[in-house]
Coordinates of C-alpha atoms in Angstrom, one line a residue:
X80 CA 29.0 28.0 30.3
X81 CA 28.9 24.5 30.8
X82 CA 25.3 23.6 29.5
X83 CA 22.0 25.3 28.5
X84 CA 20.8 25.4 32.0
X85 CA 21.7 23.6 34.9
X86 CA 21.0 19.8 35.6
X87 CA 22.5 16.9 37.7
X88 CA 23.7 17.7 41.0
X89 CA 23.6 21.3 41.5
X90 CA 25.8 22.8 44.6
X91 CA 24.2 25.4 47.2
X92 CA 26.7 27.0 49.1
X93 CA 26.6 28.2 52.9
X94 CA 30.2 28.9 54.4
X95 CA 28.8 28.9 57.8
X96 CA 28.0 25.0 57.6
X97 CA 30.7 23.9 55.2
X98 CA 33.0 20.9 56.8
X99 CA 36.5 22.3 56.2
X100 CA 35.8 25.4 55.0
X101 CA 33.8 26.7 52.0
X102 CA 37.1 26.1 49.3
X103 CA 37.6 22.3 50.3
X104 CA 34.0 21.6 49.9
X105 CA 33.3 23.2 46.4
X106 CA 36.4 21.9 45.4
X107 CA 35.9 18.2 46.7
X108 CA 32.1 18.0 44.9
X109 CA 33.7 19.2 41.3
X110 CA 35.9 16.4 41.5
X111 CA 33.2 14.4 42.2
X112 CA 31.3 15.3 39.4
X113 CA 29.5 18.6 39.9
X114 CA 29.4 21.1 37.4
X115 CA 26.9 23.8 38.9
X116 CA 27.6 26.1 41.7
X117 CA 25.1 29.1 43.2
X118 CA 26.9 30.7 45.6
X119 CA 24.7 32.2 48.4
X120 CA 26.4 34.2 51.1
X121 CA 24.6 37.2 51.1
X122 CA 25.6 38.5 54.3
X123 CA 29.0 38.8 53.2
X124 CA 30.0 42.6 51.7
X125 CA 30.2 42.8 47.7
X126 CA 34.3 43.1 48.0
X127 CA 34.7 40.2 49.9
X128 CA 31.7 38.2 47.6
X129 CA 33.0 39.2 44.7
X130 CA 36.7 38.1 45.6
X131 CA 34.9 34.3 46.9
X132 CA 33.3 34.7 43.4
X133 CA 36.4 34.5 41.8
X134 CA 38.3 31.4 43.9
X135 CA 35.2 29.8 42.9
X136 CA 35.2 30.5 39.4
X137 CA 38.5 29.2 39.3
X138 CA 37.7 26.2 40.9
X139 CA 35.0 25.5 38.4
X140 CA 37.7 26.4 35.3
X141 CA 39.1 23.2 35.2
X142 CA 36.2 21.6 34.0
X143 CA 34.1 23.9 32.6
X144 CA 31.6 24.7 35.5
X145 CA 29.5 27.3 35.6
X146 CA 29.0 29.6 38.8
X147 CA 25.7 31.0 39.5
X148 CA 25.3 34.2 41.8
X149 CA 22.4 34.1 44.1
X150 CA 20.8 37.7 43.6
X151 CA 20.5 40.3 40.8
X152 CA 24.5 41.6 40.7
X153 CA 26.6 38.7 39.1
X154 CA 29.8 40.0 40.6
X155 CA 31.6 39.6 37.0
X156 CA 30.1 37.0 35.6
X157 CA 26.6 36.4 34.0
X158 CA 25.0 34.2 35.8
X159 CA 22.5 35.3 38.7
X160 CA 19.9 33.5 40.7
X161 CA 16.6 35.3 41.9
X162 CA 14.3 35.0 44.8
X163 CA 10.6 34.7 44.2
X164 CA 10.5 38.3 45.4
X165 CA 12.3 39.8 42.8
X166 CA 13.3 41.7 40.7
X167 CA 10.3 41.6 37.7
X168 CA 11.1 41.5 34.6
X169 CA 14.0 39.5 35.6
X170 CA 17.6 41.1 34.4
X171 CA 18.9 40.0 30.4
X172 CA 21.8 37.9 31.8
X173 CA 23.3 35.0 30.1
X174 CA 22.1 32.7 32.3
X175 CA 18.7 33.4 34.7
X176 CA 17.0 31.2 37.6
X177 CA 14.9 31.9 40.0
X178 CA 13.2 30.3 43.7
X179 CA 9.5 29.3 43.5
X180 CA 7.6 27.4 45.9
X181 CA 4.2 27.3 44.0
X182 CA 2.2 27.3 41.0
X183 CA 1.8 31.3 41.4
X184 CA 5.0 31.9 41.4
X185 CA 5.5 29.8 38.5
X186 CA 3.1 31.4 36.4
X187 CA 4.9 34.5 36.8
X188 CA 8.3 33.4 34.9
X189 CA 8.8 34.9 32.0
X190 CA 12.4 34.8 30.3
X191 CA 14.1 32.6 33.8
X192 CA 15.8 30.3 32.2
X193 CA 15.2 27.8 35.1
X194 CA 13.9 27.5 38.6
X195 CA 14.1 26.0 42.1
X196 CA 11.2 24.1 43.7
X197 CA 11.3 24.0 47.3
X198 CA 11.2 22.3 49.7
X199 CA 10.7 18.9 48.8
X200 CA 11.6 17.4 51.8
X201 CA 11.8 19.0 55.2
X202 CA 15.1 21.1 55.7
X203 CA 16.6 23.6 58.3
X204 CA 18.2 25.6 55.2
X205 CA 14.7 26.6 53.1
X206 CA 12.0 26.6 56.4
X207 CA 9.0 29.2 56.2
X208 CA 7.8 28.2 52.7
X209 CA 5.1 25.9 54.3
X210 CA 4.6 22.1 54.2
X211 CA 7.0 20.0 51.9
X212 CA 6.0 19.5 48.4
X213 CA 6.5 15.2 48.3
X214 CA 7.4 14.1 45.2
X215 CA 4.0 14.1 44.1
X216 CA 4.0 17.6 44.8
X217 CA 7.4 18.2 43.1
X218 CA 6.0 16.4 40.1
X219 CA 2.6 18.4 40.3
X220 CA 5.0 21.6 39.7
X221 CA 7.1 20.2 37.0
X222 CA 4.1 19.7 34.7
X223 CA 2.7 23.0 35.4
X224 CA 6.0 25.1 35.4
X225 CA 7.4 26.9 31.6
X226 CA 10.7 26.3 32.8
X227 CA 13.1 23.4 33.7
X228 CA 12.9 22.6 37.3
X229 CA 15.6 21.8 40.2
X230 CA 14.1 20.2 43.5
X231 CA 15.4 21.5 46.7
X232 CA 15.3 20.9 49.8
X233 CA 16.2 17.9 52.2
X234 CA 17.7 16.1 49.2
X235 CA 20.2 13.9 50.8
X236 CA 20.2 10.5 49.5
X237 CA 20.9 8.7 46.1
X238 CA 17.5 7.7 46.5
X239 CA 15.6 11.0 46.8
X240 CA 17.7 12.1 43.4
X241 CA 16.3 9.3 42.0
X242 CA 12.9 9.9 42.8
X243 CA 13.3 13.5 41.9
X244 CA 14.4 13.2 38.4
X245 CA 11.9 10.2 38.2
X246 CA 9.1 12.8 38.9
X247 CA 10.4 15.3 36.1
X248 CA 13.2 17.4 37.8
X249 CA 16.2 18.4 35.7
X250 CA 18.0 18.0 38.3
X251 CA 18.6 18.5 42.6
X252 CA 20.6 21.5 44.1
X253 CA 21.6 20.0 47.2
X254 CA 23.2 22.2 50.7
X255 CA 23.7 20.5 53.4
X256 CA 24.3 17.2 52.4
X257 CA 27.4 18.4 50.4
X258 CA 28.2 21.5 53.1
X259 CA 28.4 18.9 55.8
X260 CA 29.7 16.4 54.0
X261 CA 33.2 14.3 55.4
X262 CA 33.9 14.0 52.5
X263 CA 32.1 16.3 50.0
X264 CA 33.8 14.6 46.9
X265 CA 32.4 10.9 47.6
X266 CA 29.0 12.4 48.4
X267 CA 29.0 14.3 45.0
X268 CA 30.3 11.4 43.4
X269 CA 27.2 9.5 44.7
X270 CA 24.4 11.9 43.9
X271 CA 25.5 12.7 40.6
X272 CA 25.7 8.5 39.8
X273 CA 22.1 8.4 40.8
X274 CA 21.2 11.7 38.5
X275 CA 22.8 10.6 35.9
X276 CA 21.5 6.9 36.4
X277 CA 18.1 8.1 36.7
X278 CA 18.3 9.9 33.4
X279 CA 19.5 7.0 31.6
X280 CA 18.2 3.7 32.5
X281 CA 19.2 1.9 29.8
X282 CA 22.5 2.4 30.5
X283 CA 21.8 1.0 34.0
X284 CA 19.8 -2.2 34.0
X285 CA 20.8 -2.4 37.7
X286 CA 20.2 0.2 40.4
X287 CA 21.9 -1.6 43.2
X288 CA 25.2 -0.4 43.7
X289 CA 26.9 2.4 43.1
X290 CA 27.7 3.4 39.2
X291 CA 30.8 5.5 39.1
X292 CA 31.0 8.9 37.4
X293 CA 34.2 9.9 35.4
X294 CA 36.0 12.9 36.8
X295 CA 37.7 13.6 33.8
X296 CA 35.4 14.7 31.2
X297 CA 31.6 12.9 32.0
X298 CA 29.0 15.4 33.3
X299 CA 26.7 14.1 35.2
X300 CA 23.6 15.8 33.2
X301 CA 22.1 16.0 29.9
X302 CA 22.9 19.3 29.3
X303 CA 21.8 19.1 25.1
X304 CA 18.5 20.7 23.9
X305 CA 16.4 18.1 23.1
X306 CA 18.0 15.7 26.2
X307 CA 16.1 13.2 27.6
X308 CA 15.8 15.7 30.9
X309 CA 14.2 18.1 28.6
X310 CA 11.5 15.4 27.2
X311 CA 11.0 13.9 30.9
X312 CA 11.0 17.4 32.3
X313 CA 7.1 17.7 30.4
X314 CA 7.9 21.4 28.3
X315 CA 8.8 22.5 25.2
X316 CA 9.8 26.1 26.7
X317 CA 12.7 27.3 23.9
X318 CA 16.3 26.7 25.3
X319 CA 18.5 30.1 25.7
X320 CA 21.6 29.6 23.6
X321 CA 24.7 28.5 24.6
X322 CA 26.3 31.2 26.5
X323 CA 29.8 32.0 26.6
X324 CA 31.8 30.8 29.9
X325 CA 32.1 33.1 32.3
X326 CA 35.5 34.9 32.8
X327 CA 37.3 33.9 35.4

């Protein structure tokens, strides 16, 4: 695995939507600097997942990316992504997340080694979880959630990353904005800048303009226990240890 748990620009996938097919896309926002992937699809059957699940994995290879399976079964790997629904206790994999949408459901995670907040914005992908959260919402959830947080929903702009990770996020999982994207590899290029802008400063005594992210080698996250993501994020929750990449 690439990281402790995921951060940056994470990648939400939805075949249905994706410019070019679902391939092009994943593969155009790893070269431009995403590391994450969750794949979704859940109305596909398990052969036919689990054989997207391994053109994806092979995709992410090359640099180290980690794919996450939305649901309990981790079609080969160990990685899995859980709704707010289910299954309690979640399952010992490697690497567990899981969707909230409130302080309730927060206060139920127990050993998730992350978790969505959504939505922050208004989006057609994540509708029927009420009014958006804002980013003083978003924030409101970081400080009361155990667990590392990713904002979703309606994140399309360099400048909602920024406001994200500002208010505490460890990072954004984006969907449409990448699905839909012309050109999914400048777009990812452009989000992750901002992430990793956001999370350093310093680095950055500008924000106008674009900051470019190295395709060959810099994440665009602060993956390390003890980051500056973990300080901003406002817990102390224990880290899982580094798991082993997944097989491809």
């Amino acid at each position: 695995m690439t990281g402790l748990v995921p951060s940056g620009v994470v990648l939400l996938t939805d075949r249905l939507v994706a410019t070019g097919g679902l391939e092009r896309v994943v593969a155009g926002a790893v070269a431009g600097g995403v590391r994450w992937v969750v794949l979704r699809e859940k109305d596909l059957p398990r052969a036919e997942r689990a054989a997207l699940a391994v053109d994806l994995r092979a995709i992410l290879a090359d640099v180290d990316g980690t794919l996450i399976v939305a649901g309990p079964d981790p079609l080969g790997g160990d990685a899995v992504h859980l709704p707010a629904t289910g299954p309690y206790p979640p399952p010992p994999h490697q690497l567990v997340g899981r969707s909230c949408h409130s302080v309730a459901e927060l206060n139920r995670l127990t050993t998730e080694h992350y978790a969505t907040v959504s939505p922050v914005w208004p989006t057609k992908s994540k509708p029927g979880y009420g009014p958006p959260l804002n980013v003083a919402g978003l924030g409101n959830l970081v400080r009361a959630s155990p667990a590392p947080l990713l904002a979703l929903g309606g994140v399309e702009t360099p400048e909602q990353v920024t406001a994200c990770v500002d208010a505490g996020a460890a990072g954004v999982a984006v969907l449409g904005a990448l699905m839909r994207a012309k050109d999914p590899e400048e777009t990812a290029a452009t989000l992750s800048s901002a992430c990793v802008e956001a999370v350093t400063p310093e680095l950055f005594p500008s924000r106008h303009g674009r900051t470019e992210v190295s395709r060959s080698g810099l994440r665009p996250t602060v993956p390390t226990q003890g980051s500056s993501l973990t300080a901003r994020s406002g817990h102390g929750r224990p880290q899982p240890h580094t798991a082993t990449k997944e097989a491809t």
